[in-house]
């Protein structure tokens, strides 16, 4: 992938004309991200990006490319996560932590991770070993296959 086209330095009020600088910024973004700029332009119709603040433009693109989903969506992704055959238990645990980020578990995070670790492990021997610990089993006391 090619790097950015051109160079855009910071605005210097002592040497730069504001209007010309804004035009340079516009052309810089158009030249370095035509597809994204086109998407942004479509999202803002009938207004043009030049009439919006940077924060407004960023928010518009964020809503389009990474929309915030409902908590039930994130919970569903977390609960459906099963360890893949090629995935180490450490990788699975890392994946669960990432998925739990937007679930709202709060102080129950370790309990939920422990439960998913047990339920999502597709290795019967590992699961039996973990379940043999009884009701006092915690995320940190459970026998980990990597230890």
Backbone as JSON, one array per atom type, in Angstrom:
{
  "sequence": "XXXXXXXXXXXXXXXXXXXXXXXXXXXXXXXXXXXXXXXXXXXXXXXXXXXXXXXXXXXXXXXXXXXXXXXXXXXXXXXXXXXXXXXXXXXXXXXXXXXXXXXXXXXXXXXXXXXXXXXXXXXXXXXXXXXXXXXXXXXXXXXXXXX",
  "N": [[0.84, -1.18, 0.0], [0.59, 2.19, -0.81], [2.11, 5.12, 0.61], [1.03, 8.25, 2.15], [0.11, 10.94, -0.05], [1.92, 13.79, -0.7], [2.62, 16.42, 1.75], [1.5, 17.7, 4.8], [1.82, 20.28, 6.8], [1.57, 21.78, 10.13], [-0.77, 24.45, 10.81], [0.39, 27.74, 10.65], [-0.15, 30.72, 12.0], [1.34, 33.03, 11.61], [2.59, 32.84, 9.16], [0.94, 31.54, 7.32], [-1.94, 31.69, 5.22], [-5.21, 31.46, 6.27], [-7.49, 30.62, 4.74], [-6.3, 29.56, 2.43], [-4.82, 27.56, 3.63], [-6.84, 25.88, 4.62], [-7.92, 25.0, 2.21], [-5.73, 23.53, 1.29], [-5.72, 21.5, 3.21], [-8.17, 20.28, 2.63], [-7.64, 19.32, 0.0], [-5.52, 17.65, 0.58], [-6.73, 15.62, 2.11], [-8.6, 14.7, 0.25], [-6.89, 13.79, -1.78], [-5.57, 11.72, -0.49], [-7.38, 9.91, 0.38], [-9.59, 9.14, -1.33], [-11.8, 7.39, -1.63], [-12.8, 7.22, 1.0], [-13.31, 9.9, 1.46], [-15.29, 10.31, -0.46], [-17.3, 8.65, 0.56], [-17.76, 9.99, 2.99], [-18.67, 12.44, 2.01], [-21.07, 11.63, 0.82], [-22.44, 10.78, 3.09], [-22.96, 13.17, 4.33], [-24.62, 14.66, 2.7], [-27.19, 17.05, 2.35], [-25.1, 18.79, 2.87], [-21.66, 19.95, 2.77], [-18.42, 18.56, 3.55], [-16.71, 20.63, 4.29], [-18.11, 22.36, 5.88], [-18.3, 21.32, 8.36], [-17.04, 20.46, 11.62], [-13.88, 18.98, 12.58], [-14.3, 17.03, 14.56], [-17.03, 16.45, 14.18], [-16.94, 15.36, 11.6], [-15.3, 13.14, 12.03], [-16.91, 11.7, 13.84], [-19.1, 11.12, 12.21], [-17.95, 9.41, 10.28], [-17.07, 7.39, 11.99], [-19.51, 6.42, 13.03], [-20.47, 5.32, 10.7], [-18.49, 3.43, 9.78], [-17.83, 1.96, 12.06], [-20.18, 1.21, 13.72], [-21.89, 1.69, 16.82], [-23.09, -0.97, 18.61], [-25.9, -2.68, 20.12], [-25.98, -3.69, 23.58], [-26.86, -6.32, 23.85], [-26.07, -7.45, 21.47], [-23.24, -7.55, 21.78], [-23.12, -9.24, 24.02], [-24.2, -11.56, 22.92], [-22.21, -12.22, 21.02], [-20.11, -12.75, 22.78], [-21.08, -14.95, 24.31], [-21.39, -16.86, 22.32], [-18.88, -17.51, 21.54], [-16.58, -19.94, 20.82], [-13.84, -22.07, 21.42], [-11.6, -22.44, 18.82], [-10.21, -25.18, 16.91], [-7.48, -24.72, 16.18], [-6.7, -22.82, 17.97], [-4.95, -21.69, 20.8], [-5.4, -22.13, 24.36], [-4.72, -19.84, 25.74], [-4.93, -17.93, 23.68], [-7.65, -18.15, 23.21], [-8.67, -17.23, 25.64], [-7.78, -14.6, 25.54], [-9.26, -13.71, 23.35], [-11.86, -13.94, 24.44], [-11.7, -11.99, 26.47], [-11.45, -9.68, 24.92], [-13.93, -9.7, 23.59], [-15.59, -9.37, 25.8], [-15.35, -6.78, 26.51], [-17.35, -4.79, 25.87], [-19.59, -5.76, 27.13], [-20.58, -5.12, 29.63], [-20.09, -6.38, 32.12], [-18.83, -5.65, 34.49], [-18.01, -6.06, 37.87], [-18.38, -8.77, 37.68], [-16.89, -9.87, 35.72], [-14.68, -11.73, 35.87], [-15.99, -14.06, 36.7], [-17.71, -14.52, 34.56], [-15.85, -14.9, 32.51], [-14.56, -17.2, 33.43], [-16.71, -19.05, 33.33], [-17.26, -19.04, 30.54], [-14.82, -19.95, 29.64], [-14.78, -22.57, 30.57], [-17.15, -23.61, 29.36], [-16.64, -23.1, 26.67], [-14.42, -24.5, 25.94], [-13.37, -26.95, 23.82], [-12.3, -29.38, 24.42], [-12.58, -32.31, 25.98], [-11.1, -33.52, 28.07], [-9.69, -31.37, 29.24], [-11.88, -29.82, 30.1], [-13.11, -31.59, 31.97], [-11.09, -31.73, 33.87], [-11.1, -29.09, 34.79], [-13.72, -28.88, 35.82], [-13.62, -30.66, 37.91], [-12.81, -29.33, 40.12], [-14.89, -28.22, 41.61], [-17.41, -26.11, 43.3], [-16.0, -23.94, 44.31], [-14.31, -23.05, 42.43], [-12.46, -20.61, 40.75], [-11.61, -18.11, 38.31], [-8.9, -17.7, 38.6], [-8.05, -19.78, 40.2], [-8.57, -22.06, 38.86], [-7.51, -25.08, 37.22], [-5.29, -24.54, 34.75], [-4.69, -25.46, 31.42], [-2.31, -24.64, 30.37], [-0.59, -24.4, 32.42]],
  "CA": [[0.0, 0.0, 0.0], [1.38, 3.42, -0.91], [1.97, 6.07, 1.7], [0.26, 9.45, 1.81], [0.58, 11.81, -1.12], [2.15, 15.15, -0.21], [2.92, 16.65, 3.16], [0.67, 18.77, 5.34], [2.34, 20.74, 8.09], [0.59, 22.47, 10.96], [-1.1, 25.83, 10.46], [1.18, 28.75, 11.33], [-0.86, 31.96, 11.73], [2.26, 34.1, 11.23], [3.07, 32.67, 7.78], [-0.05, 30.9, 6.45], [-3.27, 32.26, 5.03], [-6.14, 30.45, 6.77], [-8.31, 30.09, 3.66], [-5.46, 28.7, 1.59], [-4.46, 26.37, 4.42], [-8.02, 25.0, 4.63], [-7.98, 24.36, 0.89], [-4.67, 22.51, 1.27], [-6.2, 20.38, 4.03], [-9.2, 19.59, 1.83], [-7.0, 18.58, -1.09], [-4.71, 16.58, 1.17], [-7.62, 14.5, 2.45], [-9.16, 14.17, -0.99], [-5.83, 13.07, -2.48], [-5.08, 10.56, 0.26], [-8.45, 9.01, 0.77], [-10.7, 9.47, -2.22], [-12.98, 6.56, -1.33], [-13.33, 7.64, 2.3], [-13.88, 11.23, 1.28], [-16.54, 10.14, -1.21], [-18.26, 8.12, 1.53], [-18.08, 11.08, 3.9], [-19.47, 13.41, 1.26], [-22.41, 11.04, 0.68], [-23.07, 10.75, 4.41], [-23.29, 14.54, 4.75], [-25.54, 15.32, 1.75], [-26.83, 18.01, 1.31], [-23.99, 19.65, 3.28], [-20.31, 19.55, 2.36], [-17.53, 18.37, 4.7], [-16.04, 21.88, 4.68], [-18.93, 23.1, 6.83], [-18.35, 20.55, 9.6], [-15.79, 20.41, 12.39], [-13.17, 17.71, 12.51], [-14.98, 16.08, 15.45], [-18.27, 16.04, 13.51], [-16.57, 14.48, 10.49], [-14.81, 11.89, 12.63], [-18.07, 11.0, 14.41], [-19.91, 10.63, 11.09], [-17.24, 8.25, 9.73], [-17.08, 6.34, 13.01], [-20.86, 5.83, 13.03], [-20.64, 4.56, 9.46], [-17.56, 2.31, 9.66], [-17.78, 1.18, 13.31], [-21.37, 1.62, 14.48], [-22.07, 1.14, 18.16], [-24.19, -1.94, 18.62], [-26.56, -2.82, 21.42], [-25.28, -4.57, 24.51], [-27.26, -7.7, 23.59], [-25.2, -7.91, 20.38], [-21.94, -7.9, 22.35], [-23.32, -10.42, 24.87], [-24.38, -12.7, 22.02], [-20.9, -12.57, 20.49], [-19.33, -13.32, 23.89], [-21.59, -16.28, 24.69], [-21.26, -17.79, 21.2], [-17.46, -17.74, 21.25], [-16.09, -21.29, 21.1], [-12.42, -22.21, 21.07], [-11.34, -23.1, 17.54], [-9.19, -26.24, 17.06], [-6.12, -24.2, 16.04], [-6.52, -21.75, 18.95], [-4.47, -22.09, 22.13], [-6.3, -21.67, 25.43], [-4.35, -18.45, 26.0], [-5.54, -17.13, 22.61], [-9.09, -18.17, 23.45], [-8.91, -16.34, 26.78], [-7.58, -13.25, 25.03], [-10.44, -13.42, 22.52], [-12.98, -13.72, 25.35], [-11.52, -10.69, 27.12], [-11.76, -8.67, 23.92], [-15.39, -9.71, 23.38], [-16.26, -8.96, 27.04], [-15.11, -5.35, 26.7], [-18.57, -3.99, 25.78], [-20.71, -6.54, 27.65], [-21.09, -4.53, 30.87], [-20.02, -7.35, 33.21], [-18.38, -5.01, 35.72], [-17.34, -6.92, 38.84], [-18.64, -10.18, 37.37], [-16.1, -10.24, 34.55], [-13.91, -12.96, 36.09], [-16.94, -15.19, 36.75], [-18.18, -14.77, 33.2], [-14.72, -15.46, 31.76], [-14.39, -18.59, 33.9], [-17.8, -19.85, 32.78], [-17.06, -19.21, 29.09], [-13.63, -20.76, 29.43], [-15.19, -23.96, 30.77], [-18.15, -24.0, 28.35], [-16.15, -22.94, 25.31], [-13.29, -25.39, 25.65], [-13.88, -28.12, 23.09], [-11.45, -30.51, 24.78], [-13.25, -32.94, 27.12], [-10.15, -33.75, 29.17], [-9.46, -30.09, 29.9], [-13.12, -29.44, 30.78], [-13.27, -32.45, 33.15], [-10.08, -31.3, 34.85], [-11.57, -27.83, 35.38], [-14.94, -29.12, 36.58], [-13.33, -31.47, 39.1], [-12.46, -28.42, 41.22], [-16.08, -27.93, 42.4], [-18.04, -24.79, 43.3], [-15.07, -22.88, 44.71], [-13.45, -22.76, 41.3], [-12.44, -19.24, 40.25], [-10.8, -17.96, 37.11], [-7.48, -17.75, 38.94], [-7.7, -21.03, 40.88], [-8.85, -23.22, 38.0], [-6.33, -25.66, 36.58], [-5.15, -24.1, 33.36], [-3.93, -26.44, 30.64], [-0.99, -24.11, 30.0], [0.27, -24.33, 33.62]],
  "C": [[0.89, 1.24, 0.0], [1.12, 4.31, 0.29], [1.18, 7.28, 1.26], [0.93, 10.26, 0.7], [0.74, 13.21, -0.54], [2.43, 15.2, 1.28], [2.08, 17.83, 3.62], [1.21, 19.13, 6.71], [1.26, 21.44, 8.89], [0.37, 23.91, 10.49], [-0.25, 26.77, 11.31], [0.55, 30.11, 11.03], [0.05, 33.12, 11.31], [2.67, 34.03, 9.76], [2.0, 32.15, 6.81], [-1.33, 31.72, 6.37], [-4.28, 31.17, 5.37], [-6.96, 29.82, 5.64], [-7.51, 29.15, 2.76], [-5.07, 27.42, 2.34], [-5.62, 25.38, 4.43], [-8.18, 24.29, 3.29], [-6.93, 23.26, 0.77], [-5.1, 21.28, 2.06], [-7.23, 19.58, 3.25], [-8.57, 18.74, 0.74], [-6.13, 17.44, -0.57], [-5.59, 15.37, 1.47], [-8.25, 13.88, 1.2], [-8.13, 13.31, -1.71], [-5.39, 11.8, -1.79], [-6.18, 9.6, 0.69], [-9.7, 9.27, -0.03], [-11.96, 8.67, -1.88], [-13.62, 6.98, -0.01], [-13.95, 9.02, 2.19], [-15.22, 11.15, 0.55], [-17.64, 9.63, -0.28], [-18.72, 9.23, 2.47], [-18.98, 12.09, 3.23], [-20.9, 12.91, 1.11], [-23.16, 11.04, 2.01], [-23.57, 12.12, 4.85], [-24.27, 15.26, 3.83], [-26.76, 15.82, 2.51], [-25.67, 18.94, 1.69], [-22.67, 19.11, 2.76], [-19.44, 19.41, 3.61], [-16.87, 19.66, 5.18], [-16.83, 22.67, 5.71], [-19.04, 22.39, 8.18], [-17.0, 20.61, 10.31], [-15.14, 19.04, 12.22], [-13.87, 16.65, 13.35], [-16.28, 15.57, 14.83], [-17.98, 15.07, 12.37], [-16.12, 13.12, 11.0], [-15.97, 11.05, 13.16], [-18.92, 10.38, 13.29], [-19.27, 9.38, 10.48], [-17.23, 7.09, 10.72], [-18.44, 5.64, 13.06], [-21.08, 4.95, 11.81], [-19.78, 3.29, 9.44], [-17.5, 1.42, 10.9], [-18.97, 1.55, 14.18], [-21.43, 0.94, 15.84], [-23.28, 0.22, 18.12], [-24.79, -2.02, 20.01], [-25.77, -3.8, 22.29], [-25.64, -6.04, 24.24], [-26.44, -8.28, 22.43], [-23.86, -8.38, 20.93], [-22.04, -9.14, 23.25], [-23.46, -11.67, 24.01], [-23.04, -13.16, 21.45], [-20.04, -13.25, 21.56], [-19.77, -14.75, 24.18], [-21.46, -17.31, 23.56], [-19.81, -18.15, 20.88], [-17.02, -19.12, 21.73], [-14.63, -21.35, 20.66], [-12.28, -23.0, 19.78], [-10.22, -24.12, 17.72], [-7.75, -25.72, 17.0], [-5.74, -23.19, 17.13], [-6.01, -22.29, 20.28], [-5.47, -21.57, 23.17], [-5.99, -20.21, 25.77], [-4.95, -17.51, 24.94], [-7.05, -17.04, 22.8], [-9.44, -17.21, 24.58], [-8.76, -14.88, 26.35], [-8.77, -12.8, 24.19], [-11.66, -13.13, 23.39], [-12.89, -12.35, 26.03], [-11.87, -9.55, 26.16], [-13.27, -8.57, 23.71], [-16.15, -9.18, 24.6], [-16.2, -7.45, 27.25], [-16.39, -4.52, 26.74], [-19.81, -4.7, 26.34], [-21.3, -5.98, 28.95], [-21.05, -5.47, 32.06], [-19.58, -6.74, 34.53], [-17.61, -5.97, 36.6], [-17.53, -8.4, 38.6], [-17.79, -10.69, 36.21], [-15.36, -11.56, 34.74], [-14.81, -14.2, 36.12], [-17.4, -15.54, 35.34], [-17.07, -15.38, 32.34], [-14.49, -16.91, 32.14], [-15.46, -19.49, 33.29], [-17.61, -20.1, 31.28], [-15.85, -20.06, 28.8], [-13.99, -22.24, 29.56], [-16.14, -24.41, 29.65], [-17.59, -23.98, 26.93], [-14.97, -23.82, 24.95], [-13.85, -26.65, 24.99], [-12.98, -29.34, 23.29], [-12.01, -31.11, 26.07], [-12.33, -33.13, 28.31], [-9.88, -32.47, 29.95], [-10.69, -29.68, 30.7], [-13.32, -30.27, 32.04], [-12.31, -32.04, 34.25], [-10.53, -30.02, 35.55], [-12.79, -28.05, 36.27], [-14.7, -29.92, 37.85], [-13.01, -30.6, 40.32], [-13.67, -28.04, 42.09], [-16.52, -26.48, 42.35], [-17.11, -23.64, 43.69], [-14.13, -22.47, 43.59], [-13.57, -21.29, 40.89], [-11.57, -19.21, 38.99], [-9.32, -18.17, 37.42], [-7.07, -19.03, 39.66], [-7.9, -22.25, 39.99], [-7.57, -23.76, 37.39], [-6.3, -25.27, 35.1], [-4.3, -25.11, 32.61], [-2.54, -25.94, 30.27], [-0.06, -24.03, 31.21], [0.7, -25.7, 34.07]]
}
